[in-house]
Tab-separated table of C-alpha atoms and ligand atoms in Angstrom:
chain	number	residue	atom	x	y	z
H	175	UNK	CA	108.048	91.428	79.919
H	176	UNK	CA	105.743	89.432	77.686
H	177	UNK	CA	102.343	90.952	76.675
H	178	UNK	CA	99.542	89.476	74.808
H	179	UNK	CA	98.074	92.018	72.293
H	180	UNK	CA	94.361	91.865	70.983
H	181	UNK	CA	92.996	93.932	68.045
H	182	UNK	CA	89.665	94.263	66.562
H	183	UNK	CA	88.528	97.889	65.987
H	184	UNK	CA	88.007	97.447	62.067
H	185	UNK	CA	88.251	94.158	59.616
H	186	UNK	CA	91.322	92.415	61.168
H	187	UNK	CA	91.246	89.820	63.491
H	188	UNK	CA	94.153	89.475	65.098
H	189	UNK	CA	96.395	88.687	68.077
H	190	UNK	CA	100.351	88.421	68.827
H	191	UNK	CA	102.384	88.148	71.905
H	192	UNK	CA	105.610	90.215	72.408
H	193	UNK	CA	108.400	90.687	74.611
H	194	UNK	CA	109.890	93.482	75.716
H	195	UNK	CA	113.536	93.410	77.226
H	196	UNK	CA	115.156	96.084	80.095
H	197	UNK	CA	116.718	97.644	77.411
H	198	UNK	CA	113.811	98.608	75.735
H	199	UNK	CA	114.267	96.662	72.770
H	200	UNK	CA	110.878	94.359	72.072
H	201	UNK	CA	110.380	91.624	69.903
H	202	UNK	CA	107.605	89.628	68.153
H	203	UNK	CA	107.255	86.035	69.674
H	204	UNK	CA	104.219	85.334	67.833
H	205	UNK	CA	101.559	87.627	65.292
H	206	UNK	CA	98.515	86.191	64.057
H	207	UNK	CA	96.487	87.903	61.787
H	208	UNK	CA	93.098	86.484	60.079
H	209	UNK	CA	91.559	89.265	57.409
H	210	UNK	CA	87.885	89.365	57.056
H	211	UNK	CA	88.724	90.935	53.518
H	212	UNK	CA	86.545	88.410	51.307
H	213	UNK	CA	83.742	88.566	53.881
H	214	UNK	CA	83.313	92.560	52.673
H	215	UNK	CA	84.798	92.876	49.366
H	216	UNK	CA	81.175	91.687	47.764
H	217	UNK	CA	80.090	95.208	49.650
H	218	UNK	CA	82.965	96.669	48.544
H	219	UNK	CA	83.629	98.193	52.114
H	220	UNK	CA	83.528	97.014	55.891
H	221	UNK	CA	79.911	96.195	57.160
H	222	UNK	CA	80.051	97.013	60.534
H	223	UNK	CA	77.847	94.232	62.111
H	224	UNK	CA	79.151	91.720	59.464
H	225	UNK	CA	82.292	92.862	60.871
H	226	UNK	CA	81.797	92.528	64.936
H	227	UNK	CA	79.961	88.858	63.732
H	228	UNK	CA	83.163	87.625	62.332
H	229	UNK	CA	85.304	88.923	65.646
H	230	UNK	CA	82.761	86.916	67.442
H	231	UNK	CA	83.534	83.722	65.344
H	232	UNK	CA	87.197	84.219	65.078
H	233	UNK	CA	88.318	86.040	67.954
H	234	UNK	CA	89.009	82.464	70.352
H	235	UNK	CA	90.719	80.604	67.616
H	236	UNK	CA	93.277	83.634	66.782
H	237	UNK	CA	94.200	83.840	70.651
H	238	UNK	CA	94.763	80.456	70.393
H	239	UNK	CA	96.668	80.335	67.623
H	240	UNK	CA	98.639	83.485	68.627
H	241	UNK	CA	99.528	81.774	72.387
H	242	UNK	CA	100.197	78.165	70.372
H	243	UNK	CA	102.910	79.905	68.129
H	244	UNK	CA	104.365	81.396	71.077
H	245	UNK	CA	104.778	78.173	72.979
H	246	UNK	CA	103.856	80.280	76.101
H	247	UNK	CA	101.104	79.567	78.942
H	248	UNK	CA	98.547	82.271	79.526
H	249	UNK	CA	100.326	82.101	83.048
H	250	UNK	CA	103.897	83.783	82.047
H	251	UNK	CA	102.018	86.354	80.481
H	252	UNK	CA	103.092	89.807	82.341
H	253	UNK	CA	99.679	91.762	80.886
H	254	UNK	CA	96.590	91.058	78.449
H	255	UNK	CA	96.311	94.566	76.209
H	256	UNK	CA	92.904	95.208	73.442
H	257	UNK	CA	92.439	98.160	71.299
H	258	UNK	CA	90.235	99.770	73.164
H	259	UNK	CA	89.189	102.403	70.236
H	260	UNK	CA	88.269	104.049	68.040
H	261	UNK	CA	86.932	102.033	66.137
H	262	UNK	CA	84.210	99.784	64.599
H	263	UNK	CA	82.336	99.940	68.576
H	264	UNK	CA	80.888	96.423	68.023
H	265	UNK	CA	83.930	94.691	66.711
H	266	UNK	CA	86.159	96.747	69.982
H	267	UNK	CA	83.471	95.526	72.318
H	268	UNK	CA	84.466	91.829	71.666
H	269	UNK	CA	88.022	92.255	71.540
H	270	UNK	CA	88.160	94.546	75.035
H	271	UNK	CA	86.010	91.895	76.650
H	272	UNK	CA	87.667	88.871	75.532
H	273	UNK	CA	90.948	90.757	76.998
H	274	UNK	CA	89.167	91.502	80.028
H	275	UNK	CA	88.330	87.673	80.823
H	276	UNK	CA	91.828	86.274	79.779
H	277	UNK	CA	93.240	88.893	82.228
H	278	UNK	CA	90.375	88.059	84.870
H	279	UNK	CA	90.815	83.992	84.566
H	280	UNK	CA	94.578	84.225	85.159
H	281	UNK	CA	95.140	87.460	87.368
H	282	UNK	CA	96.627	89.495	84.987
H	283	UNK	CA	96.290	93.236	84.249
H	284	UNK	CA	94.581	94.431	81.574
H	285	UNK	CA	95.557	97.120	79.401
H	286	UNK	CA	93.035	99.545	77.319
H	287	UNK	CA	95.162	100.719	73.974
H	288	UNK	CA	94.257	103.127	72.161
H	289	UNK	CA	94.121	101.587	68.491
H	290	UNK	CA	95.847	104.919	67.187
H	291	UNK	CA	98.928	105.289	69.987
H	292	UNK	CA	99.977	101.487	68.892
H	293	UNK	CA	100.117	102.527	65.202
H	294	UNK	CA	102.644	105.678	66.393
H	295	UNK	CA	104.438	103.270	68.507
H	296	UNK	CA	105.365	100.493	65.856
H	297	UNK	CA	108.572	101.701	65.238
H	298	UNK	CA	109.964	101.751	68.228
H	299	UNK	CA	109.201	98.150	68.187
H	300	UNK	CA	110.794	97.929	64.742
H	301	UNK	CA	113.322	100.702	64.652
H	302	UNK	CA	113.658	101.822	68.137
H	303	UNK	CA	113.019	104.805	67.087
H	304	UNK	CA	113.652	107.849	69.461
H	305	UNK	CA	111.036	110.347	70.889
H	306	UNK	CA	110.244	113.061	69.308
H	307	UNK	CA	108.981	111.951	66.083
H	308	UNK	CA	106.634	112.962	63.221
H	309	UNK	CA	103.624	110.799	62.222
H	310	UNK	CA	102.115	110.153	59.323
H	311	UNK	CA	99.305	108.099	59.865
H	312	UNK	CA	96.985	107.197	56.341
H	313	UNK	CA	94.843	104.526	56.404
H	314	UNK	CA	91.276	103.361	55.540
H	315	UNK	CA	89.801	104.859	58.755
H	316	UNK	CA	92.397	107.532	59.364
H	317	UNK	CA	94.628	110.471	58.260
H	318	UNK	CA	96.915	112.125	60.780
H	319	UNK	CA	100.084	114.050	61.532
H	320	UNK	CA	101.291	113.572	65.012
H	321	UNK	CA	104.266	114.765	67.332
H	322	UNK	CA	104.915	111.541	69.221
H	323	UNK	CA	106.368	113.162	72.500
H	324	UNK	CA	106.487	109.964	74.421
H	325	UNK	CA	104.410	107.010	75.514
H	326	UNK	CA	101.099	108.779	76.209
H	327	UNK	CA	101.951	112.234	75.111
H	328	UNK	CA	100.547	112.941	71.973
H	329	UNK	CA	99.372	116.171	69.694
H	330	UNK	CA	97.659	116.526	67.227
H	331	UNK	CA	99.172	118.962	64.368
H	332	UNK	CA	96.605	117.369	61.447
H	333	UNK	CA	93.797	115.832	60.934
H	334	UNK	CA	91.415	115.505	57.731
H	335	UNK	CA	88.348	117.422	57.816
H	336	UNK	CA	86.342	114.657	56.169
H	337	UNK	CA	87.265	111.187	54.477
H	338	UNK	CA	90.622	109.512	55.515
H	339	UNK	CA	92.932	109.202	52.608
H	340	UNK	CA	92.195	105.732	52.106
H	341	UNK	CA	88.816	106.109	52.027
H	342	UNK	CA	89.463	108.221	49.042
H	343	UNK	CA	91.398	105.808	47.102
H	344	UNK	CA	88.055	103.288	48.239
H	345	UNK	CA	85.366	105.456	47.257
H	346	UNK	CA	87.641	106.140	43.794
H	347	UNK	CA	88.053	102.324	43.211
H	348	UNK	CA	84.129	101.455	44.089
H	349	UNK	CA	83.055	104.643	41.507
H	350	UNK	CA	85.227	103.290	38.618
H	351	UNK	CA	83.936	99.764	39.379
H	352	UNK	CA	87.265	98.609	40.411
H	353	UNK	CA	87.491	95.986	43.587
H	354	UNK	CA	87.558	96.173	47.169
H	355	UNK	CA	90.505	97.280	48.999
H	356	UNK	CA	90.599	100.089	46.480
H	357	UNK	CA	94.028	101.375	46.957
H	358	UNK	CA	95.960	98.834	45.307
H	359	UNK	CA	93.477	98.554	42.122
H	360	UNK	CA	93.826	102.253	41.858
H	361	UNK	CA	97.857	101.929	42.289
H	362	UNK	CA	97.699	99.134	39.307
H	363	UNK	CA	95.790	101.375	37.179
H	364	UNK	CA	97.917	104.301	37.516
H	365	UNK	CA	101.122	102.985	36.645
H	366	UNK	CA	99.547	102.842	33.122
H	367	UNK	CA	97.493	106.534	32.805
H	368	UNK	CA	98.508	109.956	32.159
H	369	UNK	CA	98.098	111.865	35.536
H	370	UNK	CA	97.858	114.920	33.295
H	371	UNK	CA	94.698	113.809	31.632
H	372	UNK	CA	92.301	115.587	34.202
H	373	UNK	CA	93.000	118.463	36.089
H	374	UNK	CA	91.911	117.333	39.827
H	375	UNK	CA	92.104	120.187	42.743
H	376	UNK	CA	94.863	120.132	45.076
H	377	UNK	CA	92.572	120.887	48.008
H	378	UNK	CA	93.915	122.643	51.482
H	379	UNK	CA	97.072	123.184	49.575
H	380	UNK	CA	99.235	126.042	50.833
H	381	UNK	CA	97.586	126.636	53.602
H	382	UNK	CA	99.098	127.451	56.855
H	383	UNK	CA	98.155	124.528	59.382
H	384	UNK	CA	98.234	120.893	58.361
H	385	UNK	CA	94.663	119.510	57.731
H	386	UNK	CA	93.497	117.371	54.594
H	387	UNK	CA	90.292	117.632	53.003
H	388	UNK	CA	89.546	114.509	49.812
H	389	UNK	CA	86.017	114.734	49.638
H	390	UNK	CA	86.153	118.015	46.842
H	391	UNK	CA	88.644	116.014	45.259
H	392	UNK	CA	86.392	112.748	45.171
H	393	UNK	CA	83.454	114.723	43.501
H	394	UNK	CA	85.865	116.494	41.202
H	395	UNK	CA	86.652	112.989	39.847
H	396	UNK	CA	83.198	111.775	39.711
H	397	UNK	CA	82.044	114.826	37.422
H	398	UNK	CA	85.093	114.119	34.911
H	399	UNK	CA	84.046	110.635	34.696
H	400	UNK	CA	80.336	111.171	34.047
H	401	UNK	CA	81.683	113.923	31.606
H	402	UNK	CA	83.216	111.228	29.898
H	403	UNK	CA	81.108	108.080	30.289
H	404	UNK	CA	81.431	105.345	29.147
H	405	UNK	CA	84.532	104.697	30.382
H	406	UNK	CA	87.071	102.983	27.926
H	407	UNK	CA	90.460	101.014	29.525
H	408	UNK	CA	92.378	104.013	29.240
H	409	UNK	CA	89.993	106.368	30.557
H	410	UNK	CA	89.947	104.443	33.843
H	411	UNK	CA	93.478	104.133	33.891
H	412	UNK	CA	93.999	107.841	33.578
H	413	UNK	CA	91.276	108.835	36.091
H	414	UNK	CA	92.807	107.157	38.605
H	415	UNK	CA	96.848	108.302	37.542
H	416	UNK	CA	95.259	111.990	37.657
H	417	UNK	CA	93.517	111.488	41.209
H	418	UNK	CA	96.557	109.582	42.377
H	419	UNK	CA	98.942	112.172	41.837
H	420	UNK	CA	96.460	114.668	43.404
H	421	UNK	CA	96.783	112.838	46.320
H	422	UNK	CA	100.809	112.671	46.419
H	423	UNK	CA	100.914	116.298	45.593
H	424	UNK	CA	98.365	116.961	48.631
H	425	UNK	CA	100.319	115.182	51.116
H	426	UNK	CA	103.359	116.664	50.008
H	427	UNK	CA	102.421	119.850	50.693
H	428	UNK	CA	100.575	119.166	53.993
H	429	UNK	CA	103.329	117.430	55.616
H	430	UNK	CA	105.538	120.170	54.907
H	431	UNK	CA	103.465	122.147	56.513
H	432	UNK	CA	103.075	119.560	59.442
H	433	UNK	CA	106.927	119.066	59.530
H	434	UNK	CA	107.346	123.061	59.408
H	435	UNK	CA	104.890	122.834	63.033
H	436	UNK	CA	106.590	120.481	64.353
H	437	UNK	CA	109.771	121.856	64.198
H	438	UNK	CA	108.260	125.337	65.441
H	439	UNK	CA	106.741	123.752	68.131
H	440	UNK	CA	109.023	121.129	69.566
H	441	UNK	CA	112.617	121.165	67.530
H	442	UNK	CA	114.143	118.581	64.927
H	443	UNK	CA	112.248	115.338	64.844
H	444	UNK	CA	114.227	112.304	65.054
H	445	UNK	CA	112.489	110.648	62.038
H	446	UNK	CA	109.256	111.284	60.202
H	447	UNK	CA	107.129	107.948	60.622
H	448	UNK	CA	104.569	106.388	58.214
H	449	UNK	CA	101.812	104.122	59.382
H	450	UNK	CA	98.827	102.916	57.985
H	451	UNK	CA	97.916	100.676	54.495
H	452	UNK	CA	98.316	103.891	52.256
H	453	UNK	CA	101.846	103.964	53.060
H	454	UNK	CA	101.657	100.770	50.971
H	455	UNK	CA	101.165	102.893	47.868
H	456	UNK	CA	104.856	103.311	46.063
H	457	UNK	CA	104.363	107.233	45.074
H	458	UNK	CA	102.902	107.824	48.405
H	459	UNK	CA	106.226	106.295	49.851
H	460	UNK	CA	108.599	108.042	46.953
H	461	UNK	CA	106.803	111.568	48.495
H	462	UNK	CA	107.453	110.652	52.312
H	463	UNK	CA	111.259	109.988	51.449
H	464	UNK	CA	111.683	113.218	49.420
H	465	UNK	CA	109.633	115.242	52.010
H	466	UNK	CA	111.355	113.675	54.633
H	467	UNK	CA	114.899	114.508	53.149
H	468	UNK	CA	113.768	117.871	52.096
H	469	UNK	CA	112.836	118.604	56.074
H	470	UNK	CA	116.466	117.139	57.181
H	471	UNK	CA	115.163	113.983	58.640
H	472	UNK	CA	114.499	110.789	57.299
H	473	UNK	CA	111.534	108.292	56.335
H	474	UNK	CA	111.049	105.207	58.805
H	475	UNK	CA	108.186	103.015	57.356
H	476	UNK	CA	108.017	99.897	59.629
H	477	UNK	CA	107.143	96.638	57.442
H	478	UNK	CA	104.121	96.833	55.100
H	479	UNK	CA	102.428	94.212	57.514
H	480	UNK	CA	103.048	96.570	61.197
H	481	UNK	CA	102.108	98.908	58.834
H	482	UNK	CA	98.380	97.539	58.774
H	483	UNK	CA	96.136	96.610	61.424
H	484	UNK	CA	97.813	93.994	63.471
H	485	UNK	CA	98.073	92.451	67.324
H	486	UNK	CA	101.539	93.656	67.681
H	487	UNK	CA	101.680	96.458	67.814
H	488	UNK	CA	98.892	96.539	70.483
H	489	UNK	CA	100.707	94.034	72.482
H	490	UNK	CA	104.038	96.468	72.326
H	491	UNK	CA	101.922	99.607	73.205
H	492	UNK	CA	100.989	97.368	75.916
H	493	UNK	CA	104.528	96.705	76.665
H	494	UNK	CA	105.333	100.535	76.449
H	495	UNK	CA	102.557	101.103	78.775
H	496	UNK	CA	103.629	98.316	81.087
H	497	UNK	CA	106.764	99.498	81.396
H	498	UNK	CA	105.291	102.374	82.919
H	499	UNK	CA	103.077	101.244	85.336
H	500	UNK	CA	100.010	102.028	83.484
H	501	UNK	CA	97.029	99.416	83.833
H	502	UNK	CA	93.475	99.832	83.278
H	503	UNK	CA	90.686	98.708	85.481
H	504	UNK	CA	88.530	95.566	84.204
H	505	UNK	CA	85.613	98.156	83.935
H	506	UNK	CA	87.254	100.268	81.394
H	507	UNK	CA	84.678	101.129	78.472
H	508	UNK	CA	85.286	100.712	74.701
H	509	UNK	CA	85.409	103.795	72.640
H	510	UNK	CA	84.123	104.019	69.275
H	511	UNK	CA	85.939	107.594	69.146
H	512	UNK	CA	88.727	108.207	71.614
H	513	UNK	CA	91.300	111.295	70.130
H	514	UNK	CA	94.845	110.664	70.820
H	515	UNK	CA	95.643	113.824	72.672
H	516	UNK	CA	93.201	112.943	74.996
H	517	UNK	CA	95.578	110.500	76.386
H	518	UNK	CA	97.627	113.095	77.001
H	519	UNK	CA	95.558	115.583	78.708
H	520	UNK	CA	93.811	112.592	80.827
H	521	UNK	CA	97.345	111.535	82.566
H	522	UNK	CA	98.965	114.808	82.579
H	523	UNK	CA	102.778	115.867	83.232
H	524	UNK	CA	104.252	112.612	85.040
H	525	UNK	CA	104.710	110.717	81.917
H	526	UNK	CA	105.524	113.284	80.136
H	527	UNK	CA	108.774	113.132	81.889
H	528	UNK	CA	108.706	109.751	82.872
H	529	UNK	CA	108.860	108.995	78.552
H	530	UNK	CA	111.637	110.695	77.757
H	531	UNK	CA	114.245	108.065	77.289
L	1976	KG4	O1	95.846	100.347	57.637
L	1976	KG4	P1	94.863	99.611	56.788
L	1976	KG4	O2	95.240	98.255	56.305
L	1976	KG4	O3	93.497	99.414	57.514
L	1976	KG4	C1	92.790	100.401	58.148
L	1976	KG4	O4	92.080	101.146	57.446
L	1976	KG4	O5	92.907	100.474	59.398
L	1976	KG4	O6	94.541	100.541	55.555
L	1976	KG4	C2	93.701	100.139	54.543
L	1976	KG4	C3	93.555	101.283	53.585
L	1976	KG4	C4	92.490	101.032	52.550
L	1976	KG4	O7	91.679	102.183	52.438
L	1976	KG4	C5	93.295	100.765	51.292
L	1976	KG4	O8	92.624	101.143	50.107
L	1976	KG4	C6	94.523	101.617	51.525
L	1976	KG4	O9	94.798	101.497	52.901
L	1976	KG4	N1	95.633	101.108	50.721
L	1976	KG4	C7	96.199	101.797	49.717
L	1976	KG4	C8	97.140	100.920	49.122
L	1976	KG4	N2	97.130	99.736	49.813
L	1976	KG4	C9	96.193	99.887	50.802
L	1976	KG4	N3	95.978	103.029	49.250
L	1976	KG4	C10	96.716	103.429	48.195
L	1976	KG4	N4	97.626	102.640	47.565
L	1976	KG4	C11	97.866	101.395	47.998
L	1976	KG4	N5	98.770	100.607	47.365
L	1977	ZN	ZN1	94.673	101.017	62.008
C-alpha cells in the first residue's frame, strides 16, 4: 500500500510517500520537508497569510520533489492523504485541495487526516508501537495527553486551558529578545542559569485531572524581568533556567496525573509517547523517561524530525486509515479546529473493534 501524504496546517511545507506492508509494518520511501522558518523569524512567530502564501508557492515543487525521490508514478499510488486540520485554515485549504486534484486527475481516493491523529500515530510507523498508548503531544500549536485506543479512537484526558507549551517557551524567547523558534534559544540559555534564581508558579499542579495552564506562568516571568530591568547576560540566562524548570516540573506532575487516568480508565499503557518540537527540549525528555519509568512503562520518542511537522506521518495515518477502508469524499471541508475525539464519536463502535490489532 503506498500513500502520498500532504501537510500544511502551520509553517511546514511538506510531502512524503510511504508504504505500508500486510504486516503492518510501514516505511518511508520518500519525506520532503521545506521550512518557511526564515520567512517568519523577522516576526518572530508564524504570520498566518504569509504562511498560506508560501504553501501556495511551494506546495507543487515539494510534491514533486517528494514523488521524484520516490521514483514512483502518481499512478501506483494506492491513496492521496492532506491534513485536513486544525490548523492555520488558509495554509490547510491549499494543501486539502492540492490533495483533492492529485486524487481527482489520477482516480485515486482521497484521504482527510486529521493533523493531530498523524502526530499520535508516528510511532507505530517508527516503533510499531501497540494500542493502547499514552500521548504526550507539546508543540508550538498544541499540548495534549491522549489514550490512543486505535486508529480513529481517541480521548482526550488533557488539554491546556490556554497557550500550548511551546508557545510558552515562544512568547518567553520573543520577551527576553531572544530569536524565533524560541524553544531552543531558551534551552541554550538555561544550561547556563540558576533555575533557583526566581521563584515561577507551578500552575494546575496537584490537581486531580490533567490540564495545563502557562499563561500565569508567562506573566509571572514578565513581572520578574521588568523587576529587574535591564537585563544583564546572566539575568537572561537565569530567567529562562527558572521558567524552564517550571515547565519540566509542570509536566511532570500533569502527566502523572494523565498516566494515573489512563490507567483508571483503560489499564497499563503499552508505552507513553512524545510528539511534538518540545519533546526536542533535553529536560523535557529527561522528565518523560523518569515519569514514564516511575508509571511502569516506558518513553517512545520517535526521531526529532517525525517528531515535528512532517508529510509522513500524514501519509502513514493515511495508510492506517487505508487499511481500514476509510476514504473521504472530494467535498470534504478543511477545518481550522477539528478535536480529536471527534473522530471518534463521528465513526462510532466498528473501528473501535476493527483497531485492535
Ligand atoms: O512540532 P513543532 O515543530 O511545530 C508545531 O508547532 O507544530 O513545534 C515547534 C515548537 C515551537 O514552539 C518551539 O519553540 C518548540 O516546539 N521547541 C522547543 C524546543 N525545540 C522546539 N521547546 C523547548 N525546547 C526546545 N529545545
Ligand atoms: Zn504538529
Amino acid at each position: 500500500m503506498l500513500v502520498l501524504g500532504i501537510e500544511t496546517t502551520c509553517d511546514e511545507t511538506a510531502a512524503a510517500v510511504v508504504e505500508r506492508h500486510d504486516d503492518g509494518s510501514g516505511h518511508i520511501v520518500s519525506n520532503i520537508v521545506s521550512s518557511q522558518l526564515d520567512v517568519h523569524a523577522a516576526f518572530g512567530g508564524v504570520v498566518p497569510e504569509i504562511a498560506a502564501r508560501a504553501h501556495v508557492e511551494t506546495l507543487d515543487h515539494v510534491v514533486a520533489q517528494a514523488m521524484h525521490a520516490a521514483g514512483r508514478r502518481y499512478d501506483e499510488l494506492d491513496a492521496v492523504a492532506a491534513a485536513a486540520g486544525p490548523g492555520l485554515i488558509g495554509g490547510v485549504i491549499v494543501g486539502l485541495t492540492t490533495a483533492k486534484a492529485i486524487a481527482l486527475v489520477h482516480g485515486k481516493p482521497l484521504i482527510a487526516v486529521n493533523h493531530l491523529e498523524a502526530h499520535a500515530l508516528t510511532a507505530r510507523l517508527t516503533d510499531r508501537t501497540l494500542f493502547p498508548y499514552c500521548l504526550f503531544l507539546a508543540s508550538g500549536g498544541h499540548t495534549q495527553i491522549l489514550a490512543v485506543r486505535g486508529v480513529g479512537n481517541y480521548v482526550r484526558l488533557g488539554t491546556t486551558h490556554d497557550d500550548a507549551i511551546g508557545e510558552a517557551f515562544d512568547k518567553t524567547a520573543k520577551l527576553l529578545g531572544l530569536g524565533y523558534p524560541g524553544g531552543p534559544q531558551v534551552e541554550q540559555q538555561a544550561a547556563r542559569g540558576d533555575a533557583r534564581r526566581f521563584p515561577l508558579p507551578r500552575p494546575m499542579q496537584h490537581r486531580r485531572d490533567a490540564d495545563f495552564s502557562l499563561s500565569g506562568l508567562k506573566t509571572a516571568l514578565r513581572l520578574e524581568a521588568e523587576a529587574i530591568a535591564p537585563l544583564s547576560d546572566q539575568d537572561i540566562a537565569d530567567l529562562c533556567a527558572s521558567f524552564q524548570q517550571a515547565v519540566v516540573d509542570v509536566i511532570d506532575d500533569r502527566l502523572r496525573a494523565g498516566l494515573r487516568m489512563f490507567r483508571a480508565r483503560f489499564g497499563a499503557p503499552s508505552a507513553l509517547v512524545a510528539a511534538g518540537g518540545v519533546a526536542a527540549n533535553r529536560a523535557v525528555r529527561a522528565t518523560l523517561t523518569q515519569v514514564a519509568l516511575d508509571c511502569g512503562t516506558v518513553l517512545i520518542a520517535p526521531p526529532q524530525e517525525l517528531c515535528t511537522d512532517n508529510g509522513a506521518m500524514i501519509a502513514w495515518a493515511g495508510c492506517e486509515r487505508l487499511a481500514l477502508g476509510l476514504t473521504d469524499p472530494l467535498d470534504v471541508a478543511p477545518r481550522a479546529r477539528w478535536p480529536l475525539d471527534e473522530i471518534a464519536a463521528a465513526e462510532g463502535a466498528r473501528l473501535r473493534t476493527a483497531a485492535y490489532k
